[in-house]
mmCIF file of C-alpha atoms in Angstrom:
data_model
loop_
_atom_site.group_PDB
_atom_site.id
_atom_site.type_symbol
_atom_site.label_atom_id
_atom_site.label_comp_id
_atom_site.label_asym_id
_atom_site.label_seq_id
_atom_site.Cartn_x
_atom_site.Cartn_y
_atom_site.Cartn_z
ATOM 1 C CA UNK A 1 1.747 51.361 -52.677
ATOM 2 C CA UNK A 2 5.359 50.570 -53.591
ATOM 3 C CA UNK A 3 6.139 51.128 -57.265
ATOM 4 C CA UNK A 4 8.499 48.534 -58.764
ATOM 5 C CA UNK A 5 9.890 48.954 -62.271
ATOM 6 C CA UNK A 6 11.364 45.956 -64.096
ATOM 7 C CA UNK A 7 13.487 47.041 -67.038
ATOM 8 C CA UNK A 8 13.135 45.106 -70.322
ATOM 9 C CA UNK A 9 15.242 45.141 -73.482
ATOM 10 C CA UNK A 10 15.522 42.885 -76.575
ATOM 11 C CA UNK A 11 16.551 39.248 -75.926
ATOM 12 C CA UNK A 12 15.952 39.504 -72.208
ATOM 13 C CA UNK A 13 15.657 36.295 -70.158
ATOM 14 C CA UNK A 14 11.921 35.721 -69.677
ATOM 15 C CA UNK A 15 12.153 34.114 -66.240
ATOM 16 C CA UNK A 16 14.310 36.980 -64.959
ATOM 17 C CA UNK A 17 11.245 39.162 -65.553
ATOM 18 C CA UNK A 18 8.356 36.810 -64.820
ATOM 19 C CA UNK A 19 9.845 35.217 -61.681
ATOM 20 C CA UNK A 20 10.092 38.396 -59.579
ATOM 21 C CA UNK A 21 6.921 39.763 -61.200
ATOM 22 C CA UNK A 22 4.898 36.775 -59.999
ATOM 23 C CA UNK A 23 6.316 37.015 -56.472
ATOM 24 C CA UNK A 24 5.038 40.585 -56.145
ATOM 25 C CA UNK A 25 1.741 39.703 -57.842
ATOM 26 C CA UNK A 26 1.168 36.847 -55.381
ATOM 27 C CA UNK A 27 1.914 39.161 -52.464
ATOM 28 C CA UNK A 28 -0.722 41.535 -53.850
ATOM 29 C CA UNK A 29 -3.206 38.653 -54.103
ATOM 30 C CA UNK A 30 -2.713 37.729 -50.445
ATOM 31 C CA UNK A 31 -3.058 41.368 -49.379
ATOM 32 C CA UNK A 32 -6.323 41.923 -51.255
ATOM 33 C CA UNK A 33 -7.729 38.584 -50.066
ATOM 34 C CA UNK A 34 -7.114 39.806 -46.514
ATOM 35 C CA UNK A 35 -9.081 42.975 -47.248
ATOM 36 C CA UNK A 36 -5.984 45.154 -47.459
ATOM 37 C CA UNK A 37 -4.792 47.274 -50.386
ATOM 38 C CA UNK A 38 -2.294 45.797 -52.827
ATOM 39 C CA UNK A 39 1.261 46.317 -51.627
ATOM 40 C CA UNK A 40 2.941 46.731 -55.017
ATOM 41 C CA UNK A 41 2.470 48.449 -58.337
ATOM 42 C CA UNK A 42 4.709 46.470 -60.706
ATOM 43 C CA UNK A 43 5.454 47.833 -64.177
ATOM 44 C CA UNK A 44 7.629 46.370 -66.932
ATOM 45 C CA UNK A 45 9.287 49.336 -68.635
ATOM 46 C CA UNK A 46 11.313 49.566 -71.846
ATOM 47 C CA UNK A 47 12.466 51.919 -74.569
ATOM 48 C CA UNK A 48 10.111 50.140 -77.024
ATOM 49 C CA UNK A 49 6.426 49.278 -76.515
ATOM 50 C CA UNK A 50 7.015 45.624 -77.427
ATOM 51 C CA UNK A 51 10.064 43.601 -76.383
ATOM 52 C CA UNK A 52 10.884 40.132 -77.683
ATOM 53 C CA UNK A 53 12.423 37.890 -75.046
ATOM 54 C CA UNK A 54 15.094 35.287 -75.836
ATOM 55 C CA UNK A 55 12.379 32.643 -75.348
ATOM 56 C CA UNK A 56 10.376 34.183 -78.212
ATOM 57 C CA UNK A 57 7.557 35.583 -76.085
ATOM 58 C CA UNK A 58 6.808 39.249 -76.771
ATOM 59 C CA UNK A 59 6.195 41.526 -73.796
ATOM 60 C CA UNK A 60 4.017 44.618 -73.958
ATOM 61 C CA UNK A 61 5.760 47.297 -71.919
ATOM 62 C CA UNK A 62 5.340 50.793 -70.533
ATOM 63 C CA UNK A 63 7.559 53.631 -71.748
ATOM 64 C CA UNK A 64 10.632 54.441 -69.672
ATOM 65 C CA UNK A 65 9.497 56.889 -66.980
ATOM 66 C CA UNK A 66 11.092 60.287 -66.696
ATOM 67 C CA UNK A 67 13.808 60.427 -64.078
ATOM 68 C CA UNK A 68 12.739 62.291 -60.982
ATOM 69 C CA UNK A 69 9.384 60.565 -60.466
ATOM 70 C CA UNK A 70 8.754 58.434 -57.410
ATOM 71 C CA UNK A 71 10.096 54.863 -57.343
ATOM 72 C CA UNK A 72 10.560 52.222 -54.665
ATOM 73 C CA UNK A 73 12.531 49.515 -56.511
ATOM 74 C CA UNK A 74 14.307 49.274 -59.860
ATOM 75 C CA UNK A 75 15.049 45.733 -61.103
ATOM 76 C CA UNK A 76 17.361 45.071 -64.052
ATOM 77 C CA UNK A 77 17.044 41.493 -65.379
ATOM 78 C CA UNK A 78 19.664 39.663 -67.452
ATOM 79 C CA UNK A 79 19.653 37.677 -70.658
ATOM 80 C CA UNK A 80 21.448 37.225 -73.954
ATOM 81 C CA UNK A 81 20.695 40.837 -74.852
ATOM 82 C CA UNK A 82 22.588 42.304 -71.901
ATOM 83 C CA UNK A 83 25.754 43.096 -73.868
ATOM 84 C CA UNK A 84 23.813 45.141 -76.414
ATOM 85 C CA UNK A 85 21.954 46.870 -73.581
ATOM 86 C CA UNK A 86 25.275 47.827 -71.983
ATOM 87 C CA UNK A 87 26.321 49.467 -75.258
ATOM 88 C CA UNK A 88 23.197 51.667 -75.382
ATOM 89 C CA UNK A 89 24.340 54.988 -73.826
ATOM 90 C CA UNK A 90 20.799 56.319 -73.446
ATOM 91 C CA UNK A 91 19.686 53.206 -71.567
ATOM 92 C CA UNK A 92 22.758 53.324 -69.333
ATOM 93 C CA UNK A 93 22.076 56.968 -68.498
ATOM 94 C CA UNK A 94 18.438 56.150 -67.750
ATOM 95 C CA UNK A 95 19.522 53.413 -65.317
ATOM 96 C CA UNK A 96 21.903 55.834 -63.595
ATOM 97 C CA UNK A 97 19.203 58.457 -63.203
ATOM 98 C CA UNK A 98 16.450 56.044 -62.233
ATOM 99 C CA UNK A 99 18.605 54.391 -59.593
ATOM 100 C CA UNK A 100 18.911 57.788 -57.906
ATOM 101 C CA UNK A 101 15.118 57.892 -57.637
ATOM 102 C CA UNK A 102 14.834 54.362 -56.260
ATOM 103 C CA UNK A 103 14.928 53.300 -52.625
ATOM 104 C CA UNK A 104 16.703 50.157 -53.778
ATOM 105 C CA UNK A 105 18.194 49.047 -57.082
ATOM 106 C CA UNK A 106 18.589 45.381 -57.994
ATOM 107 C CA UNK A 107 19.742 43.085 -60.766
ATOM 108 C CA UNK A 108 18.852 39.530 -61.656
ATOM 109 C CA UNK A 109 21.386 37.202 -63.292
ATOM 110 C CA UNK A 110 23.603 38.975 -65.851
ATOM 111 C CA UNK A 111 21.634 42.189 -65.330
ATOM 112 C CA UNK A 112 24.489 43.018 -62.947
ATOM 113 C CA UNK A 113 26.517 43.876 -66.045
ATOM 114 C CA UNK A 114 24.243 46.812 -66.838
ATOM 115 C CA UNK A 115 24.478 48.053 -63.245
ATOM 116 C CA UNK A 116 28.260 47.705 -63.437
ATOM 117 C CA UNK A 117 28.391 49.554 -66.764
ATOM 118 C CA UNK A 118 26.432 52.351 -65.096
ATOM 119 C CA UNK A 119 29.042 52.485 -62.326
ATOM 120 C CA UNK A 120 26.533 51.498 -59.668
ATOM 121 C CA UNK A 121 28.577 48.513 -58.478
ATOM 122 C CA UNK A 122 32.019 50.130 -58.242
ATOM 123 C CA UNK A 123 33.552 49.202 -54.889
ATOM 124 C CA UNK A 124 30.532 47.084 -53.988
ATOM 125 C CA UNK A 125 30.109 43.353 -53.417
ATOM 126 C CA UNK A 126 28.091 41.762 -56.203
ATOM 127 C CA UNK A 127 27.089 38.431 -57.740
ATOM 128 C CA UNK A 128 25.924 37.348 -61.181
ATOM 129 C CA UNK A 129 25.153 34.136 -63.072
ATOM 130 C CA UNK A 130 27.939 31.602 -62.500
ATOM 131 C CA UNK A 131 28.461 31.241 -66.257
ATOM 132 C CA UNK A 132 29.259 34.963 -66.665
ATOM 133 C CA UNK A 133 31.550 35.399 -63.644
ATOM 134 C CA UNK A 134 34.871 35.168 -65.533
ATOM 135 C CA UNK A 135 33.696 37.671 -68.151
ATOM 136 C CA UNK A 136 32.258 39.958 -65.484
ATOM 137 C CA UNK A 137 35.470 39.964 -63.424
ATOM 138 C CA UNK A 138 37.527 40.857 -66.478
ATOM 139 C CA UNK A 139 35.204 43.641 -67.630
ATOM 140 C CA UNK A 140 34.502 45.192 -64.234
ATOM 141 C CA UNK A 141 37.596 44.928 -61.992
ATOM 142 C CA UNK A 142 36.308 47.691 -59.702
ATOM 143 C CA UNK A 143 33.455 45.418 -58.549
ATOM 144 C CA UNK A 144 34.052 42.977 -55.691
ATOM 145 C CA UNK A 145 32.549 39.953 -57.428
ATOM 146 C CA UNK A 146 31.551 36.942 -55.320
ATOM 147 C CA UNK A 147 30.598 33.963 -57.514
ATOM 148 C CA UNK A 148 28.777 31.760 -54.986
ATOM 149 C CA UNK A 149 25.874 33.546 -53.190
ATOM 150 C CA UNK A 150 22.285 33.494 -54.395
ATOM 151 C CA UNK A 151 22.010 37.231 -53.797
ATOM 152 C CA UNK A 152 24.008 39.994 -52.156
ATOM 153 C CA UNK A 153 22.990 43.306 -50.644
ATOM 154 C CA UNK A 154 25.529 46.127 -50.456
ATOM 155 C CA UNK A 155 23.868 49.285 -49.217
ATOM 156 C CA UNK A 156 20.782 49.988 -51.309
ATOM 157 C CA UNK A 157 22.012 47.895 -54.254
ATOM 158 C CA UNK A 158 21.151 44.208 -54.565
ATOM 159 C CA UNK A 159 22.469 41.694 -57.095
ATOM 160 C CA UNK A 160 21.377 38.095 -57.573
ATOM 161 C CA UNK A 161 22.687 34.974 -59.250
ATOM 162 C CA UNK A 162 21.301 33.164 -62.258
ATOM 163 C CA UNK A 163 17.672 33.146 -63.389
ATOM 164 C CA UNK A 164 15.591 31.555 -60.591
ATOM 165 C CA UNK A 165 17.666 33.421 -57.985
ATOM 166 C CA UNK A 166 15.518 36.398 -58.970
ATOM 167 C CA UNK A 167 12.639 34.672 -57.197
ATOM 168 C CA UNK A 168 14.737 34.369 -54.024
ATOM 169 C CA UNK A 169 15.657 38.049 -54.352
ATOM 170 C CA UNK A 170 12.032 39.112 -54.759
ATOM 171 C CA UNK A 171 10.991 36.979 -51.777
ATOM 172 C CA UNK A 172 13.624 38.760 -49.674
ATOM 173 C CA UNK A 173 12.086 42.087 -50.717
ATOM 174 C CA UNK A 174 8.624 40.879 -49.731
ATOM 175 C CA UNK A 175 9.967 39.720 -46.371
ATOM 176 C CA UNK A 176 11.642 43.096 -45.766
ATOM 177 C CA UNK A 177 8.509 45.016 -46.828
ATOM 178 C CA UNK A 178 5.670 42.875 -45.537
ATOM 179 C CA UNK A 179 7.180 40.404 -43.077
ATOM 180 C CA UNK A 180 8.358 36.811 -43.032
ATOM 181 C CA UNK A 181 4.841 35.369 -42.814
ATOM 182 C CA UNK A 182 3.888 36.940 -46.141
ATOM 183 C CA UNK A 183 7.138 35.828 -47.801
ATOM 184 C CA UNK A 184 6.580 32.225 -46.689
ATOM 185 C CA UNK A 185 2.983 32.332 -47.893
ATOM 186 C CA UNK A 186 4.137 33.468 -51.337
ATOM 187 C CA UNK A 187 6.871 30.807 -51.425
ATOM 188 C CA UNK A 188 4.300 28.106 -50.656
ATOM 189 C CA UNK A 189 1.884 29.517 -53.233
ATOM 190 C CA UNK A 190 4.578 29.316 -55.916
ATOM 191 C CA UNK A 191 5.643 25.847 -54.724
ATOM 192 C CA UNK A 192 9.178 27.095 -54.190
ATOM 193 C CA UNK A 193 11.164 24.257 -52.626
ATOM 194 C CA UNK A 194 12.727 26.415 -49.942
ATOM 195 C CA UNK A 195 12.900 30.088 -49.114
ATOM 196 C CA UNK A 196 16.671 30.476 -49.348
ATOM 197 C CA UNK A 197 18.814 33.120 -47.638
ATOM 198 C CA UNK A 198 21.142 35.087 -49.877
ATOM 199 C CA UNK A 199 24.342 33.549 -48.535
ATOM 200 C CA UNK A 200 23.478 30.067 -49.743
ATOM 201 C CA UNK A 201 25.465 28.764 -52.732
ATOM 202 C CA UNK A 202 24.050 28.927 -56.268
ATOM 203 C CA UNK A 203 24.385 25.141 -56.632
ATOM 204 C CA UNK A 204 23.192 22.484 -54.203
ATOM 205 C CA UNK A 205 25.745 19.851 -53.243
ATOM 206 C CA UNK A 206 23.783 17.105 -54.991
ATOM 207 C CA UNK A 207 23.737 19.159 -58.197
ATOM 208 C CA UNK A 208 27.493 19.688 -57.949
ATOM 209 C CA UNK A 209 27.989 15.947 -57.516
ATOM 210 C CA UNK A 210 26.040 14.960 -60.603
ATOM 211 C CA UNK A 211 28.301 13.481 -63.274
ATOM 212 C CA UNK A 212 27.982 13.373 -67.028
ATOM 213 C CA UNK A 213 26.290 9.977 -67.360
ATOM 214 C CA UNK A 214 24.187 10.231 -64.183
ATOM 215 C CA UNK A 215 25.315 6.846 -62.867
ATOM 216 C CA UNK A 216 25.285 7.984 -59.228
ATOM 217 C CA UNK A 217 22.208 10.268 -59.355
ATOM 218 C CA UNK A 218 19.892 7.635 -57.849
ATOM 219 C CA UNK A 219 22.420 7.006 -55.101
ATOM 220 C CA UNK A 220 22.508 10.708 -54.238
ATOM 221 C CA UNK A 221 18.719 10.753 -54.052
ATOM 222 C CA UNK A 222 18.815 7.767 -51.718
ATOM 223 C CA UNK A 223 21.428 9.497 -49.532
ATOM 224 C CA UNK A 224 19.190 12.569 -49.216
ATOM 225 C CA UNK A 225 16.297 10.367 -48.111
ATOM 226 C CA UNK A 226 18.421 8.475 -45.583
ATOM 227 C CA UNK A 227 20.704 11.041 -43.986
ATOM 228 C CA UNK A 228 20.191 9.556 -40.536
ATOM 229 C CA UNK A 229 21.109 6.031 -41.645
ATOM 230 C CA UNK A 230 24.427 4.209 -42.013
ATOM 231 C CA UNK A 231 26.133 5.861 -44.991
ATOM 232 C CA UNK A 232 29.441 4.058 -44.726
ATOM 233 C CA UNK A 233 31.514 3.124 -47.761
ATOM 234 C CA UNK A 234 30.295 -0.475 -47.518
ATOM 235 C CA UNK A 235 26.631 0.562 -47.472
ATOM 236 C CA UNK A 236 27.013 2.940 -50.414
ATOM 237 C CA UNK A 237 28.959 0.363 -52.421
ATOM 238 C CA UNK A 238 26.182 -2.178 -51.887
ATOM 239 C CA UNK A 239 23.575 0.343 -53.065
ATOM 240 C CA UNK A 240 25.684 0.919 -56.189
ATOM 241 C CA UNK A 241 26.158 -2.835 -56.746
ATOM 242 C CA UNK A 242 29.947 -2.519 -56.604
ATOM 243 C CA UNK A 243 32.748 -3.666 -54.384
ATOM 244 C CA UNK A 244 33.907 -0.978 -51.924
ATOM 245 C CA UNK A 245 37.227 -0.601 -53.740
ATOM 246 C CA UNK A 246 35.669 -0.327 -57.197
ATOM 247 C CA UNK A 247 32.930 2.026 -55.968
ATOM 248 C CA UNK A 248 35.418 4.319 -54.255
ATOM 249 C CA UNK A 249 37.527 4.577 -57.417
ATOM 250 C CA UNK A 250 34.633 5.102 -59.841
ATOM 251 C CA UNK A 251 32.872 7.574 -57.544
ATOM 252 C CA UNK A 252 35.932 9.753 -57.188
ATOM 253 C CA UNK A 253 36.516 9.705 -60.955
ATOM 254 C CA UNK A 254 32.900 10.818 -61.528
ATOM 255 C CA UNK A 255 32.538 13.472 -58.813
ATOM 256 C CA UNK A 256 36.053 14.517 -57.834
ATOM 257 C CA UNK A 257 35.335 13.609 -54.206
ATOM 258 C CA UNK A 258 35.644 10.603 -51.964
ATOM 259 C CA UNK A 259 32.318 9.046 -50.924
ATOM 260 C CA UNK A 260 32.935 10.093 -47.312
ATOM 261 C CA UNK A 261 33.546 13.718 -48.309
ATOM 262 C CA UNK A 262 30.433 13.777 -50.499
ATOM 263 C CA UNK A 263 28.271 12.411 -47.691
ATOM 264 C CA UNK A 264 29.620 15.039 -45.310
ATOM 265 C CA UNK A 265 28.889 17.844 -47.789
ATOM 266 C CA UNK A 266 25.327 16.627 -48.353
ATOM 267 C CA UNK A 267 24.746 16.324 -44.603
ATOM 268 C CA UNK A 268 26.140 19.805 -43.957
ATOM 269 C CA UNK A 269 23.929 21.355 -46.633
ATOM 270 C CA UNK A 270 20.852 19.608 -45.169
ATOM 271 C CA UNK A 271 21.812 20.763 -41.680
ATOM 272 C CA UNK A 272 22.252 24.344 -42.922
ATOM 273 C CA UNK A 273 18.718 24.336 -44.306
ATOM 274 C CA UNK A 274 17.322 22.993 -41.050
ATOM 275 C CA UNK A 275 19.170 25.591 -38.982
ATOM 276 C CA UNK A 276 18.036 28.371 -41.323
ATOM 277 C CA UNK A 277 14.444 27.287 -40.713
ATOM 278 C CA UNK A 278 14.917 27.493 -36.929
ATOM 279 C CA UNK A 279 15.564 23.836 -36.012
ATOM 280 C CA UNK A 280 17.675 23.306 -32.889
ATOM 281 C CA UNK A 281 21.281 22.185 -33.379
ATOM 282 C CA UNK A 282 20.785 18.867 -31.585
ATOM 283 C CA UNK A 283 17.771 18.084 -33.771
ATOM 284 C CA UNK A 284 19.786 18.792 -36.931
ATOM 285 C CA UNK A 285 22.556 16.539 -35.628
ATOM 286 C CA UNK A 286 20.109 13.666 -35.216
ATOM 287 C CA UNK A 287 18.179 14.130 -38.462
ATOM 288 C CA UNK A 288 21.313 14.507 -40.591
ATOM 289 C CA UNK A 289 23.127 11.542 -39.069
ATOM 290 C CA UNK A 290 26.215 13.285 -37.699
ATOM 291 C CA UNK A 291 26.301 11.085 -34.610
ATOM 292 C CA UNK A 292 27.338 13.892 -32.287
ATOM 293 C CA UNK A 293 27.249 17.670 -32.120
ATOM 294 C CA UNK A 294 31.056 17.727 -32.104
ATOM 295 C CA UNK A 295 31.192 15.850 -35.413
ATOM 296 C CA UNK A 296 28.817 18.360 -37.010
ATOM 297 C CA UNK A 297 30.750 21.257 -35.483
ATOM 298 C CA UNK A 298 34.018 20.045 -37.018
ATOM 299 C CA UNK A 299 32.338 19.617 -40.396
ATOM 300 C CA UNK A 300 30.863 23.143 -40.281
ATOM 301 C CA UNK A 301 34.211 24.666 -39.300
ATOM 302 C CA UNK A 302 36.022 22.811 -42.059
ATOM 303 C CA UNK A 303 33.450 23.647 -44.755
ATOM 304 C CA UNK A 304 31.911 26.979 -43.707
ATOM 305 C CA UNK A 305 34.440 28.446 -41.281
ATOM 306 C CA UNK A 306 31.849 28.775 -38.520
ATOM 307 C CA UNK A 307 30.141 26.516 -36.005
ATOM 308 C CA UNK A 308 26.474 25.405 -36.205
ATOM 309 C CA UNK A 309 25.257 27.583 -33.342
ATOM 310 C CA UNK A 310 26.779 30.757 -34.760
ATOM 311 C CA UNK A 311 25.447 29.833 -38.212
ATOM 312 C CA UNK A 312 21.940 29.405 -36.806
ATOM 313 C CA UNK A 313 22.110 32.793 -35.072
ATOM 314 C CA UNK A 314 23.329 34.494 -38.237
ATOM 315 C CA UNK A 315 20.545 33.160 -40.456
#
């Protein structure tokens, strides 16, 4: 049985703890239902027996184990209390020692700051919550921060982006430990929209395109549902009840992109997901409305710096 310790401290982000915890618990459920022993022993550990999360829920925890005892995975979540945790020398020393015991060490969200304070990320690639990237880069210049990915692995140290990215991280652990079939079963059980690879961006294109007053949100939803249809400027303007000229101007003011560029980005993101799930390139071309494989290839090269076939092989 693999022992996983999730570190808690005052004002921790609840979902940073409960998200990964439930992934491992669901994997245990599937294992026992199949007549096999549970795969994980998951323990929430802390310096105090009761920890109040930033959401107000109080967690009952287990005392910090003595360094030197067996451990598979150490997970350090984030939250509003991370700065105070970084200033606790005893906690920092415990993380340093416990990481030596662990087969892999990981952080969720701003938990990367505690790993960086402990020196565990020096010279490594890492990611954290998008809202803390500027602060992180200033405080920890020795870390090779990458602001976009959902999670990053560098050796035996893993870091993940904001909050729900901890679920993606935990699913990747389950896949590595127990296989892809188990990871997909857990993702379906938790009604996770998509099992995402670590290299995918923190924000979806449609989320990036949302503007302050939401005037084009319905249009973006319609585009997602009709990727294989005519998505020309004229068609989009009609859906928005505007003239093409007025629509083009207002859309760019709201999103910072031309309608044509936005459509291409949405189509590329949809195609990436299809390729990641094993769909053939020509099928992705047809379903996403690129018209030809060459058109999709040019879009991938311009946006991702690689072609669709190489992208599919990589992921």
